[in-house]
PDB file of C-alpha atoms and ligand atoms in Angstrom:
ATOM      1  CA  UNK A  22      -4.040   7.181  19.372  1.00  0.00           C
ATOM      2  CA  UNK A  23      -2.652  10.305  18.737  1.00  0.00           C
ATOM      3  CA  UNK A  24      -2.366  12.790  15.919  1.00  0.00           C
ATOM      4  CA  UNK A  25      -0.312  11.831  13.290  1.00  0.00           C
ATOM      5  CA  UNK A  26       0.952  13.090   9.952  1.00  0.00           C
ATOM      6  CA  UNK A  27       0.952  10.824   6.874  1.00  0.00           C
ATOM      7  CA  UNK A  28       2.485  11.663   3.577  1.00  0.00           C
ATOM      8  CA  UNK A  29       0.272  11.521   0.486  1.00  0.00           C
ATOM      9  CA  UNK A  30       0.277  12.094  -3.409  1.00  0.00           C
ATOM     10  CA  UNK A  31      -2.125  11.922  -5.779  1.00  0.00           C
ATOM     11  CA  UNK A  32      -0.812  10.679  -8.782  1.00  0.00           C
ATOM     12  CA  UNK A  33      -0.628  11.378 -12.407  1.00  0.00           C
ATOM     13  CA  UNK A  34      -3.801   9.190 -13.993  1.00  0.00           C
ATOM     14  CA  UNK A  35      -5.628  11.654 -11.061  1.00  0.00           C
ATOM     15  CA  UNK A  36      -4.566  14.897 -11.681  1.00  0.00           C
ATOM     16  CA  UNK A  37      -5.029  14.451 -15.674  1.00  0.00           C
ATOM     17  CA  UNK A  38      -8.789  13.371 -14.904  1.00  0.00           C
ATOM     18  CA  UNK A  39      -8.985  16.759 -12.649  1.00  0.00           C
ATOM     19  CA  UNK A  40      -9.344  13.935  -9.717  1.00  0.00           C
ATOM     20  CA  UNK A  41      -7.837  16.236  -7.045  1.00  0.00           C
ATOM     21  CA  UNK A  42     -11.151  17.540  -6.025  1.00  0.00           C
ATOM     22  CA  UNK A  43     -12.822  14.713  -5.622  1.00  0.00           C
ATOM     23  CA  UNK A  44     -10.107  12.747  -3.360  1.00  0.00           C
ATOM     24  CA  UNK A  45      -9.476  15.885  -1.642  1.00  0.00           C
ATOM     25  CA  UNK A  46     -13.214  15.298  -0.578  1.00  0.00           C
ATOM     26  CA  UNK A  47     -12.790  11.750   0.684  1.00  0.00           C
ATOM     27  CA  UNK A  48      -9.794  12.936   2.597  1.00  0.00           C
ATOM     28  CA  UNK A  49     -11.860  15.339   4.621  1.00  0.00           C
ATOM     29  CA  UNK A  50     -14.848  13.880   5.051  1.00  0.00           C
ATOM     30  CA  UNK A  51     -12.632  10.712   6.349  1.00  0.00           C
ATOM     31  CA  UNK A  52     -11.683  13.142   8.909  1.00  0.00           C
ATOM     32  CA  UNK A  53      -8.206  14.117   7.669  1.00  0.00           C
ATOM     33  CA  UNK A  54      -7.111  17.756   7.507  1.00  0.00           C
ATOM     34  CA  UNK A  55      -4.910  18.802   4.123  1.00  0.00           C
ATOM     35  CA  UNK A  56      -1.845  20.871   6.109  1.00  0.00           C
ATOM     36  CA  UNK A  57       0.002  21.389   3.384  1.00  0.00           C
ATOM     37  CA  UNK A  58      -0.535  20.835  -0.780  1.00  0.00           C
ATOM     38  CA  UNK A  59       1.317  21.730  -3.832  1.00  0.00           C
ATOM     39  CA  UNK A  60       0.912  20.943  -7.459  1.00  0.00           C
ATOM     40  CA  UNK A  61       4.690  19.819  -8.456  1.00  0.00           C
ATOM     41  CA  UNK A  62       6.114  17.896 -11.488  1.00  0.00           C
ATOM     42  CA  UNK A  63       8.376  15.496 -10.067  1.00  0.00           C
ATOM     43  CA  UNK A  64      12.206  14.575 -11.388  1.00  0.00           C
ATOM     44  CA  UNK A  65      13.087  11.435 -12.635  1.00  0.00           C
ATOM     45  CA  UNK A  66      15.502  12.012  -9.471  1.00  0.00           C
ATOM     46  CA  UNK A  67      12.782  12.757  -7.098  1.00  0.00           C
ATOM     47  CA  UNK A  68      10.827   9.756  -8.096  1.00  0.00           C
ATOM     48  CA  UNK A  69      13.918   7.372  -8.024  1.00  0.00           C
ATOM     49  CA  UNK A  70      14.357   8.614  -4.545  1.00  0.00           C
ATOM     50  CA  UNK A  71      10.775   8.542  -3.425  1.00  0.00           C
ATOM     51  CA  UNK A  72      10.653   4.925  -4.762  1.00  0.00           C
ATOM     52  CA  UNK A  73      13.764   3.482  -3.851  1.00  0.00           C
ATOM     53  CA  UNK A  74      12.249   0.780  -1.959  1.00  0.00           C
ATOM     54  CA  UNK A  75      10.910  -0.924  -5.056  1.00  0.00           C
ATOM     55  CA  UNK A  76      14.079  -0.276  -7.252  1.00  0.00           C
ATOM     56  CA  UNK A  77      15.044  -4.277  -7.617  1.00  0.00           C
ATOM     57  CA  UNK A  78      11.167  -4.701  -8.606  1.00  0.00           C
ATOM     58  CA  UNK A  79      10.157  -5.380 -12.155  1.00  0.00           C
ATOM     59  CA  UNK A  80       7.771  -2.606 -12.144  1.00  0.00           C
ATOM     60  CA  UNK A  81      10.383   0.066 -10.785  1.00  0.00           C
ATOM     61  CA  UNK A  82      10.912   1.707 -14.660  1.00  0.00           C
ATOM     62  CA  UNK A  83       7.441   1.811 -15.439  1.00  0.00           C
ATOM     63  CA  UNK A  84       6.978   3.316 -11.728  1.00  0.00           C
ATOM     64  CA  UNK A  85       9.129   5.993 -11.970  1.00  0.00           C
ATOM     65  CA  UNK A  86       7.839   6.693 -16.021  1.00  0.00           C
ATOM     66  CA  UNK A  87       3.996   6.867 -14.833  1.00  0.00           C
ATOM     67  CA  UNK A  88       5.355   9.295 -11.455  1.00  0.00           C
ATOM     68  CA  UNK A  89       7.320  11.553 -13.713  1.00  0.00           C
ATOM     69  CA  UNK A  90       4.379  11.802 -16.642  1.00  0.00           C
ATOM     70  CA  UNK A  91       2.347  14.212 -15.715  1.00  0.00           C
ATOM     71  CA  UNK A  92       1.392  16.454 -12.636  1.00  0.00           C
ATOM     72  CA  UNK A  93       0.936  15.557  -8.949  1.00  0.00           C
ATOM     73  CA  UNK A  94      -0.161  17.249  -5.919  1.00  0.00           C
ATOM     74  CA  UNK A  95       2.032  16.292  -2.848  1.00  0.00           C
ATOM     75  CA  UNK A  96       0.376  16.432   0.864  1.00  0.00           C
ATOM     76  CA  UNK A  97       0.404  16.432   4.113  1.00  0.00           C
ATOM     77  CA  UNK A  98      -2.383  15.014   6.348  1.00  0.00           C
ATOM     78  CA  UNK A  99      -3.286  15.461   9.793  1.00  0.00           C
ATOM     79  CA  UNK A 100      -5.289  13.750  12.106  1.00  0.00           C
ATOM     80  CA  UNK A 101      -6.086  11.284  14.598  1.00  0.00           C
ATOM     81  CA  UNK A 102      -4.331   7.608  13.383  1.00  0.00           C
ATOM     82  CA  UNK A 103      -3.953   9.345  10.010  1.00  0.00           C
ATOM     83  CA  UNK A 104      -1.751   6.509   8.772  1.00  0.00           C
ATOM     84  CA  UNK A 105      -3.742   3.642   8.762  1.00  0.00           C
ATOM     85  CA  UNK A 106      -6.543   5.663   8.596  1.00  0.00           C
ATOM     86  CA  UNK A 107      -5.320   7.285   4.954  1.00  0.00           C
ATOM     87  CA  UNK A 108      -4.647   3.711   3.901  1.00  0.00           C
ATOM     88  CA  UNK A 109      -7.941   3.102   4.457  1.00  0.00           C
ATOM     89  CA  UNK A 110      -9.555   5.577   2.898  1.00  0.00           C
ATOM     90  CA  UNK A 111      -7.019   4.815  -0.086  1.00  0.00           C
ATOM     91  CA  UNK A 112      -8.090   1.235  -0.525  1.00  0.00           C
ATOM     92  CA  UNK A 113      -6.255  -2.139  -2.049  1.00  0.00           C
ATOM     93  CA  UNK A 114      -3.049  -1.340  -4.120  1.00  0.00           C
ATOM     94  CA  UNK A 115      -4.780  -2.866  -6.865  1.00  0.00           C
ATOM     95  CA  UNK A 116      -8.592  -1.178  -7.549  1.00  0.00           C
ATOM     96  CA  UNK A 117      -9.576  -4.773  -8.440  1.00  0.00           C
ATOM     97  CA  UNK A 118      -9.466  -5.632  -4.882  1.00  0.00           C
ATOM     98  CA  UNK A 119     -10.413  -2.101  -3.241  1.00  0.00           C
ATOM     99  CA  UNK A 120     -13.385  -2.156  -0.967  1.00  0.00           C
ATOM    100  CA  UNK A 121     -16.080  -0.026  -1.934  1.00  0.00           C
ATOM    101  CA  UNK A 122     -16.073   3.697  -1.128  1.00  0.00           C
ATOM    102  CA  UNK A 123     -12.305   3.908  -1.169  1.00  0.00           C
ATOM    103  CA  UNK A 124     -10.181   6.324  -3.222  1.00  0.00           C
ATOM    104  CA  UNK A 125      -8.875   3.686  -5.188  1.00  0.00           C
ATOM    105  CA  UNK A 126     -11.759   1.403  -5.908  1.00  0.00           C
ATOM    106  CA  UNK A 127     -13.315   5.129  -7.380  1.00  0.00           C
ATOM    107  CA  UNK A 128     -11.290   5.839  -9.393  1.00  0.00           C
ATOM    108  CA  UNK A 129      -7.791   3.958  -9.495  1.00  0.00           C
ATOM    109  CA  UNK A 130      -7.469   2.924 -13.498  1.00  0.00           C
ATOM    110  CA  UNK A 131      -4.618  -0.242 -12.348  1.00  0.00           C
ATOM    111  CA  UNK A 132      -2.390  -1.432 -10.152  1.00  0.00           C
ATOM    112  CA  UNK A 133       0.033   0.705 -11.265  1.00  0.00           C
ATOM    113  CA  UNK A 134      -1.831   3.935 -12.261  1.00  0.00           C
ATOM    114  CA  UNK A 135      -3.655   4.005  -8.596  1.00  0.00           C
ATOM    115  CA  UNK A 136      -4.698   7.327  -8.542  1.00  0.00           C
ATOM    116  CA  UNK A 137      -3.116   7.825  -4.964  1.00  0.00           C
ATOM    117  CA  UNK A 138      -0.127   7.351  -2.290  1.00  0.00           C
ATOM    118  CA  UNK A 139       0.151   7.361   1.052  1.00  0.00           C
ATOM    119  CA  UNK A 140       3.173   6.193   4.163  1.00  0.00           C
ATOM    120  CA  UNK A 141       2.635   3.291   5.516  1.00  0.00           C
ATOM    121  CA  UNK A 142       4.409   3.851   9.167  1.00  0.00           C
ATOM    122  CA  UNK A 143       5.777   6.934  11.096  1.00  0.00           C
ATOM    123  CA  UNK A 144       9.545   6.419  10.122  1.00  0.00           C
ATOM    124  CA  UNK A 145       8.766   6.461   5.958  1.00  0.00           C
ATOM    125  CA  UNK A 146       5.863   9.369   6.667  1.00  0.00           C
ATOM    126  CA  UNK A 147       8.552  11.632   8.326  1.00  0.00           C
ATOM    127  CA  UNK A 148      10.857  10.995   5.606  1.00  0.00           C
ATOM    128  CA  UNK A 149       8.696  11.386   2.881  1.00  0.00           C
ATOM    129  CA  UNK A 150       7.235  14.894   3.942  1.00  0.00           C
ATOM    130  CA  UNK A 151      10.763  15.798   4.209  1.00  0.00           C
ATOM    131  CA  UNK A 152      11.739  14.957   0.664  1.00  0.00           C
ATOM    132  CA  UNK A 153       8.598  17.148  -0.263  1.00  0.00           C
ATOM    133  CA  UNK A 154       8.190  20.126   2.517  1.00  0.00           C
ATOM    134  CA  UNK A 155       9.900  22.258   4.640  1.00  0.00           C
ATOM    135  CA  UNK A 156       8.660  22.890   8.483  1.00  0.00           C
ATOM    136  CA  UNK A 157       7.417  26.452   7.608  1.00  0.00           C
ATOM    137  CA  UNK A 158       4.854  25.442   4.905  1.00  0.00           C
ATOM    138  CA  UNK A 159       3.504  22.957   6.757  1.00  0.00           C
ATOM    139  CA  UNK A 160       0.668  24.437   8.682  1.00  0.00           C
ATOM    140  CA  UNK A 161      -1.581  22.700  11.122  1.00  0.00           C
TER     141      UNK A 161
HETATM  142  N1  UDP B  15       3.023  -0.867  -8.329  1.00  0.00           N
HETATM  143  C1  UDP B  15       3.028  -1.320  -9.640  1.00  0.00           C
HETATM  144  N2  UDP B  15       2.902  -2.662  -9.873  1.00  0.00           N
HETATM  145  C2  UDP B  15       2.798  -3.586  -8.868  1.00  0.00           C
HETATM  146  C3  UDP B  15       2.809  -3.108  -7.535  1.00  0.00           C
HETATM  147  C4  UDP B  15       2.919  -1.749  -7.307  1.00  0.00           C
HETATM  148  O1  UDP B  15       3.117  -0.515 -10.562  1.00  0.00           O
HETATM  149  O2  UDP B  15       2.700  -4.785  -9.151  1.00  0.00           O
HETATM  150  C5  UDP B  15       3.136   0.576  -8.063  1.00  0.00           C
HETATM  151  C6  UDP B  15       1.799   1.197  -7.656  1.00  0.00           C
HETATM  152  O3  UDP B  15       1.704   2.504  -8.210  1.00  0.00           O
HETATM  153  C7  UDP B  15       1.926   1.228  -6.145  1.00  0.00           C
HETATM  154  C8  UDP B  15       3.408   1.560  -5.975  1.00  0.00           C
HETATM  155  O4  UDP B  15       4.048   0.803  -6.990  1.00  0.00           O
HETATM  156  O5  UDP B  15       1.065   2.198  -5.575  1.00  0.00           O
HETATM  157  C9  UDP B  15       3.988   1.201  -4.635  1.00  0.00           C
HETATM  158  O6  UDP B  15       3.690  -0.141  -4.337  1.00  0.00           O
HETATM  159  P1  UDP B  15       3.242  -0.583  -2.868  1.00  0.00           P
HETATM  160  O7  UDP B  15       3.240  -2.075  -2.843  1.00  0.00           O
HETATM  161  O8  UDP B  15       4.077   0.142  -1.868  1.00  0.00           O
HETATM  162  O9  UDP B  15       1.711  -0.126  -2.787  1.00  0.00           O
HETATM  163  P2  UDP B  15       0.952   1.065  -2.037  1.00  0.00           P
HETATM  164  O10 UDP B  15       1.643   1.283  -0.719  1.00  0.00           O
HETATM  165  O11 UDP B  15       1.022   2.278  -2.943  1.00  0.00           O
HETATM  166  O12 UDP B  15      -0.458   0.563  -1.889  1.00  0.00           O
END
């Protein structure tokens, strides 16, 4: 497998706990190198966009509320399978069912306020670090 880039976030319930430490430590000792970071507050635009997958889902308001609430740091990984390997470092979509020593099972408060993000294929990771980063501050 080569390297890959994956897209990540961590998410509003994480930054307000000053979580960004702490997952940026499970990202790196998973093996994943941070390329690029920044601490944004994201539009009710941005998250519409970013989200526009789920827009016919019941959850889709509360989504975009919880993304716009608060502060989140936007990322770029790097490293060998970094997609699935992300998603497992992540854990379940809902903590309930994360396996232990994943993101989300330590410290994901529900399914909805999951602490973090990440792609889930090539195609929506290249368009997701596009939404959030130009080529130049991405550095590997
Ligand atoms: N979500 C939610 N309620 C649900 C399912 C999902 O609020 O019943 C939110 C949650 O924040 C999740 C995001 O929508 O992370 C995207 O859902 P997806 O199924 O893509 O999960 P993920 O890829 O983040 O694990």
């Amino acid at each position: 497998m080569a390297i890959q880039r994956t897209f990540s976030i961590i998410k509003p319930d994480a930054t307000e706990r000053n979580l960004t430490g702490g997952v940026n430590k499970m990202i790196e000792e998973a093996g994943l190198r941070i390329v690029a970071q920044k601490r944004i507050r994201m539009t009710q635009a941005q998250a519409e966009t970013f989200y526009a997958v789920h827009s016919e889902r019941p959850f889709f308001g509360e989504l975009v509320e919880f993304m716009t609430s608060g502060p989140v740091v936007v990322q770029v990984l790097e490293g060998e399978d970094a997609i699935v390997k992300y998603r497992d470092v992540m854990g379940a979509t809902n903590p309930a069912e994360a396996a232990e020593g994943t993101i989300r099972k330590a410290y994901a408060k529900s399914i909805g306020e999951n602490s973090v993000h990440g792609s889930d294929a090539p195609e929506t990771a290249a368009i997701e670090i596009a939404q959030f980063f130009s080529g130049n501050e991405i550095v590997g």
